[in-house]
Amino acid sequence: MSNENTLDLHYVHECFQKSLKENDDVVIDAYIDGYNELVKFLNLIGTVFSFVSSDVKSKIKVLEKLKSGDDAIYYESFKKMMKYEKETSLHEKNGFVSGSRTMLRLHRGLDFIRLFLKRISETEEDMNTCTTCQGSYNETLAEFHPWYIRKAATLAMHALPSRQDLLKKIFGSEDELTEAMAVLPQTLQSCDEVYQRVHQLYTDFDFHGLP
């Protein structure tokens, strides 16, 4: 894994590829490893998404607790977890912190990260990062946030630096940036595949509406 000051896309790609199980499942450990690296993206773009980063970290701790508990065997993969919680109605049990509900928050966050990364890598040098970030946010996370959070996040995005400065802040030196841009397409492909698999599982188990 890279240091805390840069985002290592190669590591994200390796973890997400490792997480792919059979034709329709995702291993939770490898998913969390890759996601922990991606969380750096939220931290490196500034305080604008610090609230999302904090939420993600707390959700990962919940999963780690479930994975070390008495029912750890059921929390090895998304499919196994959802099947277990569906069959036992644990997702509806008062006082139980559902793994499926917890991971849904991470799933939604991944949608924003992959979209914003894709757009800032593909647009022109003089692109407006604020507009691009707002568009990515509005198409993904915004619908799951209350009005006051949407408003605060949208305002905070005006503080984002230029595209080139933002990319350097995320990836480091000029050489590191060049290397990152080279590996980004395959990393985004891995992100997309993991996202689509998890999304389909939430559809199959009718878990998209978990509160």
mmCIF file with all atom_site columns, C-alpha atoms in Angstrom:
data_model
loop_
_atom_site.group_PDB
_atom_site.id
_atom_site.type_symbol
_atom_site.label_atom_id
_atom_site.label_alt_id
_atom_site.label_comp_id
_atom_site.label_asym_id
_atom_site.label_entity_id
_atom_site.label_seq_id
_atom_site.pdbx_PDB_ins_code
_atom_site.Cartn_x
_atom_site.Cartn_y
_atom_site.Cartn_z
_atom_site.occupancy
_atom_site.B_iso_or_equiv
_atom_site.pdbx_formal_charge
_atom_site.auth_seq_id
_atom_site.auth_comp_id
_atom_site.auth_asym_id
_atom_site.auth_atom_id
_atom_site.pdbx_PDB_model_num
ATOM 1   C CA . MET A 1 1   ? 0.000   0.000   0.000   1.00 0.00 ? 1   MET A CA 1
ATOM 2   C CA . SER A 1 2   ? 1.170   3.545   -0.677  1.00 0.00 ? 2   SER A CA 1
ATOM 3   C CA . ASN A 1 3   ? 1.838   6.146   1.966   1.00 0.00 ? 3   ASN A CA 1
ATOM 4   C CA . GLU A 1 4   ? -0.976  8.240   3.412   1.00 0.00 ? 4   GLU A CA 1
ATOM 5   C CA . ASN A 1 5   ? -0.206  11.207  1.173   1.00 0.00 ? 5   ASN A CA 1
ATOM 6   C CA . THR A 1 6   ? -0.922  9.598   -2.195  1.00 0.00 ? 6   THR A CA 1
ATOM 7   C CA . LEU A 1 7   ? -3.472  7.250   -3.735  1.00 0.00 ? 7   LEU A CA 1
ATOM 8   C CA . ASP A 1 8   ? -2.091  3.935   -5.020  1.00 0.00 ? 8   ASP A CA 1
ATOM 9   C CA . LEU A 1 9   ? -4.333  2.895   -7.921  1.00 0.00 ? 9   LEU A CA 1
ATOM 10  C CA . HIS A 1 10  ? -2.329  -0.248  -8.621  1.00 0.00 ? 10  HIS A CA 1
ATOM 11  C CA . TYR A 1 11  ? -3.052  -1.485  -5.099  1.00 0.00 ? 11  TYR A CA 1
ATOM 12  C CA . VAL A 1 12  ? -6.768  -0.715  -5.503  1.00 0.00 ? 12  VAL A CA 1
ATOM 13  C CA . HIS A 1 13  ? -6.805  -2.669  -8.777  1.00 0.00 ? 13  HIS A CA 1
ATOM 14  C CA . GLU A 1 14  ? -5.060  -5.675  -7.197  1.00 0.00 ? 14  GLU A CA 1
ATOM 15  C CA . CYS A 1 15  ? -7.424  -5.749  -4.210  1.00 0.00 ? 15  CYS A CA 1
ATOM 16  C CA . PHE A 1 16  ? -10.589 -5.438  -6.276  1.00 0.00 ? 16  PHE A CA 1
ATOM 17  C CA . GLN A 1 17  ? -9.426  -8.102  -8.714  1.00 0.00 ? 17  GLN A CA 1
ATOM 18  C CA . LYS A 1 18  ? -8.685  -10.363 -5.760  1.00 0.00 ? 18  LYS A CA 1
ATOM 19  C CA . SER A 1 19  ? -12.171 -9.701  -4.380  1.00 0.00 ? 19  SER A CA 1
ATOM 20  C CA . LEU A 1 20  ? -13.945 -11.157 -7.422  1.00 0.00 ? 20  LEU A CA 1
ATOM 21  C CA . LYS A 1 21  ? -15.346 -14.566 -6.493  1.00 0.00 ? 21  LYS A CA 1
ATOM 22  C CA . GLU A 1 22  ? -16.886 -16.982 -8.996  1.00 0.00 ? 22  GLU A CA 1
ATOM 23  C CA . ASN A 1 23  ? -19.144 -15.138 -11.449 1.00 0.00 ? 23  ASN A CA 1
ATOM 24  C CA . ASP A 1 24  ? -21.327 -13.064 -9.160  1.00 0.00 ? 24  ASP A CA 1
ATOM 25  C CA . ASP A 1 25  ? -19.779 -12.604 -5.718  1.00 0.00 ? 25  ASP A CA 1
ATOM 26  C CA . VAL A 1 26  ? -17.301 -10.261 -3.990  1.00 0.00 ? 26  VAL A CA 1
ATOM 27  C CA . VAL A 1 27  ? -14.991 -11.215 -1.093  1.00 0.00 ? 27  VAL A CA 1
ATOM 28  C CA . ILE A 1 28  ? -15.412 -8.707  1.731   1.00 0.00 ? 28  ILE A CA 1
ATOM 29  C CA . ASP A 1 29  ? -11.805 -8.690  3.043   1.00 0.00 ? 29  ASP A CA 1
ATOM 30  C CA . ALA A 1 30  ? -10.262 -7.804  -0.325  1.00 0.00 ? 30  ALA A CA 1
ATOM 31  C CA . TYR A 1 31  ? -13.061 -5.305  -0.999  1.00 0.00 ? 31  TYR A CA 1
ATOM 32  C CA . ILE A 1 32  ? -12.334 -3.503  2.276   1.00 0.00 ? 32  ILE A CA 1
ATOM 33  C CA . ASP A 1 33  ? -8.573  -3.493  1.572   1.00 0.00 ? 33  ASP A CA 1
ATOM 34  C CA . GLY A 1 34  ? -9.152  -1.782  -1.756  1.00 0.00 ? 34  GLY A CA 1
ATOM 35  C CA . TYR A 1 35  ? -11.749 0.538   -0.293  1.00 0.00 ? 35  TYR A CA 1
ATOM 36  C CA . ASN A 1 36  ? -9.439  1.630   2.540   1.00 0.00 ? 36  ASN A CA 1
ATOM 37  C CA . GLU A 1 37  ? -6.990  2.811   -0.114  1.00 0.00 ? 37  GLU A CA 1
ATOM 38  C CA . LEU A 1 38  ? -9.725  4.608   -2.055  1.00 0.00 ? 38  LEU A CA 1
ATOM 39  C CA . VAL A 1 39  ? -10.783 6.454   1.105   1.00 0.00 ? 39  VAL A CA 1
ATOM 40  C CA . LYS A 1 40  ? -7.524  8.386   0.728   1.00 0.00 ? 40  LYS A CA 1
ATOM 41  C CA . PHE A 1 41  ? -9.084  9.961   -2.357  1.00 0.00 ? 41  PHE A CA 1
ATOM 42  C CA . LEU A 1 42  ? -11.818 11.472  -0.188  1.00 0.00 ? 42  LEU A CA 1
ATOM 43  C CA . ASN A 1 43  ? -9.227  12.772  2.277   1.00 0.00 ? 43  ASN A CA 1
ATOM 44  C CA . LEU A 1 44  ? -6.837  14.117  -0.368  1.00 0.00 ? 44  LEU A CA 1
ATOM 45  C CA . ILE A 1 45  ? -9.415  16.208  -2.232  1.00 0.00 ? 45  ILE A CA 1
ATOM 46  C CA . GLY A 1 46  ? -9.906  18.269  0.918   1.00 0.00 ? 46  GLY A CA 1
ATOM 47  C CA . THR A 1 47  ? -12.400 18.638  3.739   1.00 0.00 ? 47  THR A CA 1
ATOM 48  C CA . VAL A 1 48  ? -15.332 18.645  1.311   1.00 0.00 ? 48  VAL A CA 1
ATOM 49  C CA . PHE A 1 49  ? -15.920 14.911  1.764   1.00 0.00 ? 49  PHE A CA 1
ATOM 50  C CA . SER A 1 50  ? -14.434 14.395  5.225   1.00 0.00 ? 50  SER A CA 1
ATOM 51  C CA . PHE A 1 51  ? -17.917 13.528  6.522   1.00 0.00 ? 51  PHE A CA 1
ATOM 52  C CA . VAL A 1 52  ? -18.164 10.711  3.965   1.00 0.00 ? 52  VAL A CA 1
ATOM 53  C CA . SER A 1 53  ? -14.676 9.493   4.845   1.00 0.00 ? 53  SER A CA 1
ATOM 54  C CA . SER A 1 54  ? -15.536 9.381   8.558   1.00 0.00 ? 54  SER A CA 1
ATOM 55  C CA . ASP A 1 55  ? -18.764 7.516   7.828   1.00 0.00 ? 55  ASP A CA 1
ATOM 56  C CA . VAL A 1 56  ? -16.929 4.994   5.650   1.00 0.00 ? 56  VAL A CA 1
ATOM 57  C CA . LYS A 1 57  ? -14.346 4.314   8.357   1.00 0.00 ? 57  LYS A CA 1
ATOM 58  C CA . SER A 1 58  ? -17.039 3.735   10.975  1.00 0.00 ? 58  SER A CA 1
ATOM 59  C CA . LYS A 1 59  ? -18.881 1.340   8.644   1.00 0.00 ? 59  LYS A CA 1
ATOM 60  C CA . ILE A 1 60  ? -15.698 -0.636  7.981   1.00 0.00 ? 60  ILE A CA 1
ATOM 61  C CA . LYS A 1 61  ? -15.220 -1.036  11.746  1.00 0.00 ? 61  LYS A CA 1
ATOM 62  C CA . VAL A 1 62  ? -18.734 -2.466  12.002  1.00 0.00 ? 62  VAL A CA 1
ATOM 63  C CA . LEU A 1 63  ? -17.910 -5.045  9.331   1.00 0.00 ? 63  LEU A CA 1
ATOM 64  C CA . GLU A 1 64  ? -14.621 -5.949  10.988  1.00 0.00 ? 64  GLU A CA 1
ATOM 65  C CA . LYS A 1 65  ? -16.519 -6.578  14.227  1.00 0.00 ? 65  LYS A CA 1
ATOM 66  C CA . LEU A 1 66  ? -19.020 -8.838  12.455  1.00 0.00 ? 66  LEU A CA 1
ATOM 67  C CA . LYS A 1 67  ? -16.179 -10.702 10.768  1.00 0.00 ? 67  LYS A CA 1
ATOM 68  C CA . SER A 1 68  ? -14.548 -11.446 14.101  1.00 0.00 ? 68  SER A CA 1
ATOM 69  C CA . GLY A 1 69  ? -17.784 -12.445 15.870  1.00 0.00 ? 69  GLY A CA 1
ATOM 70  C CA . ASP A 1 70  ? -19.548 -15.780 16.362  1.00 0.00 ? 70  ASP A CA 1
ATOM 71  C CA . ASP A 1 71  ? -21.123 -15.645 12.905  1.00 0.00 ? 71  ASP A CA 1
ATOM 72  C CA . ALA A 1 72  ? -17.939 -14.647 11.080  1.00 0.00 ? 72  ALA A CA 1
ATOM 73  C CA . ILE A 1 73  ? -18.331 -17.491 8.575   1.00 0.00 ? 73  ILE A CA 1
ATOM 74  C CA . TYR A 1 74  ? -21.329 -15.695 7.073   1.00 0.00 ? 74  TYR A CA 1
ATOM 75  C CA . TYR A 1 75  ? -19.384 -12.500 6.478   1.00 0.00 ? 75  TYR A CA 1
ATOM 76  C CA . GLU A 1 76  ? -16.775 -13.779 4.038   1.00 0.00 ? 76  GLU A CA 1
ATOM 77  C CA . SER A 1 77  ? -18.510 -12.432 0.938   1.00 0.00 ? 77  SER A CA 1
ATOM 78  C CA . PHE A 1 78  ? -21.377 -10.139 -0.014  1.00 0.00 ? 78  PHE A CA 1
ATOM 79  C CA . LYS A 1 79  ? -23.550 -12.953 -1.333  1.00 0.00 ? 79  LYS A CA 1
ATOM 80  C CA . LYS A 1 80  ? -23.075 -15.122 1.739   1.00 0.00 ? 80  LYS A CA 1
ATOM 81  C CA . MET A 1 81  ? -23.729 -12.156 4.058   1.00 0.00 ? 81  MET A CA 1
ATOM 82  C CA . MET A 1 82  ? -26.929 -11.086 2.307   1.00 0.00 ? 82  MET A CA 1
ATOM 83  C CA . LYS A 1 83  ? -28.244 -14.644 2.057   1.00 0.00 ? 83  LYS A CA 1
ATOM 84  C CA . TYR A 1 84  ? -27.644 -15.183 5.772   1.00 0.00 ? 84  TYR A CA 1
ATOM 85  C CA . GLU A 1 85  ? -29.232 -11.902 6.874   1.00 0.00 ? 85  GLU A CA 1
ATOM 86  C CA . LYS A 1 86  ? -32.194 -12.370 4.515   1.00 0.00 ? 86  LYS A CA 1
ATOM 87  C CA . GLU A 1 87  ? -32.938 -15.932 5.612   1.00 0.00 ? 87  GLU A CA 1
ATOM 88  C CA . THR A 1 88  ? -32.668 -15.055 9.319   1.00 0.00 ? 88  THR A CA 1
ATOM 89  C CA . SER A 1 89  ? -34.370 -11.631 8.930   1.00 0.00 ? 89  SER A CA 1
ATOM 90  C CA . LEU A 1 90  ? -31.414 -10.084 10.749  1.00 0.00 ? 90  LEU A CA 1
ATOM 91  C CA . HIS A 1 91  ? -31.632 -7.015  8.514   1.00 0.00 ? 91  HIS A CA 1
ATOM 92  C CA . GLU A 1 92  ? -34.973 -6.255  10.206  1.00 0.00 ? 92  GLU A CA 1
ATOM 93  C CA . LYS A 1 93  ? -33.964 -7.102  13.778  1.00 0.00 ? 93  LYS A CA 1
ATOM 94  C CA . ASN A 1 94  ? -33.996 -4.220  16.255  1.00 0.00 ? 94  ASN A CA 1
ATOM 95  C CA . GLY A 1 95  ? -30.676 -3.654  17.971  1.00 0.00 ? 95  GLY A CA 1
ATOM 96  C CA . PHE A 1 96  ? -28.696 -5.579  15.336  1.00 0.00 ? 96  PHE A CA 1
ATOM 97  C CA . VAL A 1 97  ? -26.322 -3.664  13.105  1.00 0.00 ? 97  VAL A CA 1
ATOM 98  C CA . SER A 1 98  ? -26.876 -5.301  9.728   1.00 0.00 ? 98  SER A CA 1
ATOM 99  C CA . GLY A 1 99  ? -23.802 -5.974  7.634   1.00 0.00 ? 99  GLY A CA 1
ATOM 100 C CA . SER A 1 100 ? -25.867 -5.595  4.468   1.00 0.00 ? 100 SER A CA 1
ATOM 101 C CA . ARG A 1 101 ? -27.139 -2.184  5.566   1.00 0.00 ? 101 ARG A CA 1
ATOM 102 C CA . THR A 1 102 ? -23.631 -1.131  6.602   1.00 0.00 ? 102 THR A CA 1
ATOM 103 C CA . MET A 1 103 ? -22.030 -2.170  3.316   1.00 0.00 ? 103 MET A CA 1
ATOM 104 C CA . LEU A 1 104 ? -24.734 -0.394  1.331   1.00 0.00 ? 104 LEU A CA 1
ATOM 105 C CA . ARG A 1 105 ? -23.204 2.899   2.491   1.00 0.00 ? 105 ARG A CA 1
ATOM 106 C CA . LEU A 1 106 ? -19.807 1.850   1.141   1.00 0.00 ? 106 LEU A CA 1
ATOM 107 C CA . HIS A 1 107 ? -21.398 0.723   -2.107  1.00 0.00 ? 107 HIS A CA 1
ATOM 108 C CA . ARG A 1 108 ? -22.967 4.150   -2.646  1.00 0.00 ? 108 ARG A CA 1
ATOM 109 C CA . GLY A 1 109 ? -19.687 5.881   -1.831  1.00 0.00 ? 109 GLY A CA 1
ATOM 110 C CA . LEU A 1 110 ? -17.826 3.767   -4.377  1.00 0.00 ? 110 LEU A CA 1
ATOM 111 C CA . ASP A 1 111 ? -20.229 4.943   -7.053  1.00 0.00 ? 111 ASP A CA 1
ATOM 112 C CA . PHE A 1 112 ? -19.237 8.575   -6.424  1.00 0.00 ? 112 PHE A CA 1
ATOM 113 C CA . ILE A 1 113 ? -15.489 7.890   -6.193  1.00 0.00 ? 113 ILE A CA 1
ATOM 114 C CA . ARG A 1 114 ? -15.313 5.921   -9.440  1.00 0.00 ? 114 ARG A CA 1
ATOM 115 C CA . LEU A 1 115 ? -17.388 8.495   -11.329 1.00 0.00 ? 115 LEU A CA 1
ATOM 116 C CA . PHE A 1 116 ? -15.428 11.530  -10.129 1.00 0.00 ? 116 PHE A CA 1
ATOM 117 C CA . LEU A 1 117 ? -12.066 9.825   -10.753 1.00 0.00 ? 117 LEU A CA 1
ATOM 118 C CA . LYS A 1 118 ? -13.182 8.898   -14.265 1.00 0.00 ? 118 LYS A CA 1
ATOM 119 C CA . ARG A 1 119 ? -14.317 12.408  -15.089 1.00 0.00 ? 119 ARG A CA 1
ATOM 120 C CA . ILE A 1 120 ? -11.290 14.286  -13.781 1.00 0.00 ? 120 ILE A CA 1
ATOM 121 C CA . SER A 1 121 ? -9.024  11.917  -15.728 1.00 0.00 ? 121 SER A CA 1
ATOM 122 C CA . GLU A 1 122 ? -10.894 12.340  -18.999 1.00 0.00 ? 122 GLU A CA 1
ATOM 123 C CA . THR A 1 123 ? -11.631 16.074  -19.108 1.00 0.00 ? 123 THR A CA 1
ATOM 124 C CA . GLU A 1 124 ? -9.531  18.967  -20.388 1.00 0.00 ? 124 GLU A CA 1
ATOM 125 C CA . GLU A 1 125 ? -6.745  20.681  -18.441 1.00 0.00 ? 125 GLU A CA 1
ATOM 126 C CA . ASP A 1 126 ? -8.851  23.780  -17.842 1.00 0.00 ? 126 ASP A CA 1
ATOM 127 C CA . MET A 1 127 ? -11.884 21.887  -16.571 1.00 0.00 ? 127 MET A CA 1
ATOM 128 C CA . ASN A 1 128 ? -13.770 23.272  -13.594 1.00 0.00 ? 128 ASN A CA 1
ATOM 129 C CA . THR A 1 129 ? -13.239 20.699  -10.834 1.00 0.00 ? 129 THR A CA 1
ATOM 130 C CA . CYS A 1 130 ? -16.067 22.178  -8.790  1.00 0.00 ? 130 CYS A CA 1
ATOM 131 C CA . THR A 1 131 ? -18.609 21.656  -11.569 1.00 0.00 ? 131 THR A CA 1
ATOM 132 C CA . THR A 1 132 ? -17.328 18.144  -12.278 1.00 0.00 ? 132 THR A CA 1
ATOM 133 C CA . CYS A 1 133 ? -17.418 17.200  -8.599  1.00 0.00 ? 133 CYS A CA 1
ATOM 134 C CA . GLN A 1 134 ? -20.910 18.615  -8.138  1.00 0.00 ? 134 GLN A CA 1
ATOM 135 C CA . GLY A 1 135 ? -22.157 16.704  -11.177 1.00 0.00 ? 135 GLY A CA 1
ATOM 136 C CA . SER A 1 136 ? -20.634 13.432  -9.944  1.00 0.00 ? 136 SER A CA 1
ATOM 137 C CA . TYR A 1 137 ? -22.032 13.980  -6.450  1.00 0.00 ? 137 TYR A CA 1
ATOM 138 C CA . ASN A 1 138 ? -25.519 14.896  -7.670  1.00 0.00 ? 138 ASN A CA 1
ATOM 139 C CA . GLU A 1 139 ? -25.676 11.748  -9.796  1.00 0.00 ? 139 GLU A CA 1
ATOM 140 C CA . THR A 1 140 ? -24.600 9.423   -6.983  1.00 0.00 ? 140 THR A CA 1
ATOM 141 C CA . LEU A 1 141 ? -24.421 10.231  -3.265  1.00 0.00 ? 141 LEU A CA 1
ATOM 142 C CA . ALA A 1 142 ? -26.622 13.329  -3.156  1.00 0.00 ? 142 ALA A CA 1
ATOM 143 C CA . GLU A 1 143 ? -29.936 11.464  -3.260  1.00 0.00 ? 143 GLU A CA 1
ATOM 144 C CA . PHE A 1 144 ? -29.010 9.619   -0.054  1.00 0.00 ? 144 PHE A CA 1
ATOM 145 C CA . HIS A 1 145 ? -28.034 12.720  1.931   1.00 0.00 ? 145 HIS A CA 1
ATOM 146 C CA . PRO A 1 146 ? -30.357 15.151  3.729   1.00 0.00 ? 146 PRO A CA 1
ATOM 147 C CA . TRP A 1 147 ? -30.724 18.660  2.357   1.00 0.00 ? 147 TRP A CA 1
ATOM 148 C CA . TYR A 1 148 ? -28.334 20.357  4.802   1.00 0.00 ? 148 TYR A CA 1
ATOM 149 C CA . ILE A 1 149 ? -25.493 17.955  3.948   1.00 0.00 ? 149 ILE A CA 1
ATOM 150 C CA . ARG A 1 150 ? -26.081 18.373  0.213   1.00 0.00 ? 150 ARG A CA 1
ATOM 151 C CA . LYS A 1 151 ? -26.006 22.135  0.612   1.00 0.00 ? 151 LYS A CA 1
ATOM 152 C CA . ALA A 1 152 ? -22.818 22.137  2.701   1.00 0.00 ? 152 ALA A CA 1
ATOM 153 C CA . ALA A 1 153 ? -21.054 19.710  0.374   1.00 0.00 ? 153 ALA A CA 1
ATOM 154 C CA . THR A 1 154 ? -22.004 21.677  -2.732  1.00 0.00 ? 154 THR A CA 1
ATOM 155 C CA . LEU A 1 155 ? -20.707 24.920  -1.223  1.00 0.00 ? 155 LEU A CA 1
ATOM 156 C CA . ALA A 1 156 ? -17.468 23.286  -0.053  1.00 0.00 ? 156 ALA A CA 1
ATOM 157 C CA . MET A 1 157 ? -16.724 22.034  -3.556  1.00 0.00 ? 157 MET A CA 1
ATOM 158 C CA . HIS A 1 158 ? -15.985 25.609  -4.631  1.00 0.00 ? 158 HIS A CA 1
ATOM 159 C CA . ALA A 1 159 ? -12.709 25.297  -2.697  1.00 0.00 ? 159 ALA A CA 1
ATOM 160 C CA . LEU A 1 160 ? -11.414 22.470  -4.906  1.00 0.00 ? 160 LEU A CA 1
ATOM 161 C CA . PRO A 1 161 ? -8.142  23.319  -6.725  1.00 0.00 ? 161 PRO A CA 1
ATOM 162 C CA . SER A 1 162 ? -7.606  23.201  -10.495 1.00 0.00 ? 162 SER A CA 1
ATOM 163 C CA . ARG A 1 163 ? -7.603  19.838  -12.256 1.00 0.00 ? 163 ARG A CA 1
ATOM 164 C CA . GLN A 1 164 ? -3.809  19.604  -12.482 1.00 0.00 ? 164 GLN A CA 1
ATOM 165 C CA . ASP A 1 165 ? -3.272  20.686  -8.871  1.00 0.00 ? 165 ASP A CA 1
ATOM 166 C CA . LEU A 1 166 ? -5.945  18.249  -7.707  1.00 0.00 ? 166 LEU A CA 1
ATOM 167 C CA . LEU A 1 167 ? -4.378  15.341  -9.591  1.00 0.00 ? 167 LEU A CA 1
ATOM 168 C CA . LYS A 1 168 ? -0.935  16.143  -8.175  1.00 0.00 ? 168 LYS A CA 1
ATOM 169 C CA . LYS A 1 169 ? -2.409  16.339  -4.704  1.00 0.00 ? 169 LYS A CA 1
ATOM 170 C CA . ILE A 1 170 ? -3.979  12.907  -5.134  1.00 0.00 ? 170 ILE A CA 1
ATOM 171 C CA . PHE A 1 171 ? -1.120  11.101  -6.888  1.00 0.00 ? 171 PHE A CA 1
ATOM 172 C CA . GLY A 1 172 ? 2.075   12.977  -5.983  1.00 0.00 ? 172 GLY A CA 1
ATOM 173 C CA . SER A 1 173 ? 4.937   13.989  -8.280  1.00 0.00 ? 173 SER A CA 1
ATOM 174 C CA . GLU A 1 174 ? 4.788   14.365  -12.066 1.00 0.00 ? 174 GLU A CA 1
ATOM 175 C CA . ASP A 1 175 ? 6.231   10.867  -12.553 1.00 0.00 ? 175 ASP A CA 1
ATOM 176 C CA . GLU A 1 176 ? 3.765   9.362   -10.069 1.00 0.00 ? 176 GLU A CA 1
ATOM 177 C CA . LEU A 1 177 ? 0.917   11.161  -11.808 1.00 0.00 ? 177 LEU A CA 1
ATOM 178 C CA . THR A 1 178 ? 1.992   9.794   -15.203 1.00 0.00 ? 178 THR A CA 1
ATOM 179 C CA . GLU A 1 179 ? 2.146   6.282   -13.751 1.00 0.00 ? 179 GLU A CA 1
ATOM 180 C CA . ALA A 1 180 ? -1.255  6.703   -12.103 1.00 0.00 ? 180 ALA A CA 1
ATOM 181 C CA . MET A 1 181 ? -2.883  7.859   -15.332 1.00 0.00 ? 181 MET A CA 1
ATOM 182 C CA . ALA A 1 182 ? -1.482  4.782   -17.077 1.00 0.00 ? 182 ALA A CA 1
ATOM 183 C CA . VAL A 1 183 ? -2.997  2.368   -14.572 1.00 0.00 ? 183 VAL A CA 1
ATOM 184 C CA . LEU A 1 184 ? -6.246  4.296   -14.003 1.00 0.00 ? 184 LEU A CA 1
ATOM 185 C CA . PRO A 1 185 ? -8.267  2.673   -16.848 1.00 0.00 ? 185 PRO A CA 1
ATOM 186 C CA . GLN A 1 186 ? -7.753  -0.860  -15.506 1.00 0.00 ? 186 GLN A CA 1
ATOM 187 C CA . THR A 1 187 ? -8.381  0.325   -11.946 1.00 0.00 ? 187 THR A CA 1
ATOM 188 C CA . LEU A 1 188 ? -11.655 1.929   -12.994 1.00 0.00 ? 188 LEU A CA 1
ATOM 189 C CA . GLN A 1 189 ? -12.582 -1.269  -14.814 1.00 0.00 ? 189 GLN A CA 1
ATOM 190 C CA . SER A 1 190 ? -12.016 -3.224  -11.585 1.00 0.00 ? 190 SER A CA 1
ATOM 191 C CA . CYS A 1 191 ? -14.053 -0.665  -9.630  1.00 0.00 ? 191 CYS A CA 1
ATOM 192 C CA . ASP A 1 192 ? -16.854 -0.951  -12.172 1.00 0.00 ? 192 ASP A CA 1
ATOM 193 C CA . GLU A 1 193 ? -16.917 -4.735  -12.070 1.00 0.00 ? 193 GLU A CA 1
ATOM 194 C CA . VAL A 1 194 ? -16.971 -4.838  -8.272  1.00 0.00 ? 194 VAL A CA 1
ATOM 195 C CA . TYR A 1 195 ? -19.637 -2.133  -8.149  1.00 0.00 ? 195 TYR A CA 1
ATOM 196 C CA . GLN A 1 196 ? -21.884 -3.886  -10.688 1.00 0.00 ? 196 GLN A CA 1
ATOM 197 C CA . ARG A 1 197 ? -21.610 -7.244  -8.912  1.00 0.00 ? 197 ARG A CA 1
ATOM 198 C CA . VAL A 1 198 ? -22.459 -5.741  -5.534  1.00 0.00 ? 198 VAL A CA 1
ATOM 199 C CA . HIS A 1 199 ? -25.270 -3.675  -7.063  1.00 0.00 ? 199 HIS A CA 1
ATOM 200 C CA . GLN A 1 200 ? -26.778 -6.783  -8.626  1.00 0.00 ? 200 GLN A CA 1
ATOM 201 C CA . LEU A 1 201 ? -26.640 -8.630  -5.294  1.00 0.00 ? 201 LEU A CA 1
ATOM 202 C CA . TYR A 1 202 ? -28.483 -5.785  -3.563  1.00 0.00 ? 202 TYR A CA 1
ATOM 203 C CA . THR A 1 203 ? -31.079 -6.035  -6.340  1.00 0.00 ? 203 THR A CA 1
ATOM 204 C CA . ASP A 1 204 ? -31.350 -9.836  -6.085  1.00 0.00 ? 204 ASP A CA 1
ATOM 205 C CA . PHE A 1 205 ? -31.890 -9.711  -2.327  1.00 0.00 ? 205 PHE A CA 1
ATOM 206 C CA . ASP A 1 206 ? -34.087 -6.585  -2.522  1.00 0.00 ? 206 ASP A CA 1
ATOM 207 C CA . PHE A 1 207 ? -31.787 -4.716  -0.132  1.00 0.00 ? 207 PHE A CA 1
ATOM 208 C CA . HIS A 1 208 ? -31.415 -1.367  -1.927  1.00 0.00 ? 208 HIS A CA 1
ATOM 209 C CA . GLY A 1 209 ? -34.036 0.191   0.334   1.00 0.00 ? 209 GLY A CA 1
ATOM 210 C CA . LEU A 1 210 ? -32.435 -0.757  3.648   1.00 0.00 ? 210 LEU A CA 1
ATOM 211 C CA . PRO A 1 211 ? -32.792 2.261   5.997   1.00 0.00 ? 211 PRO A CA 1
#
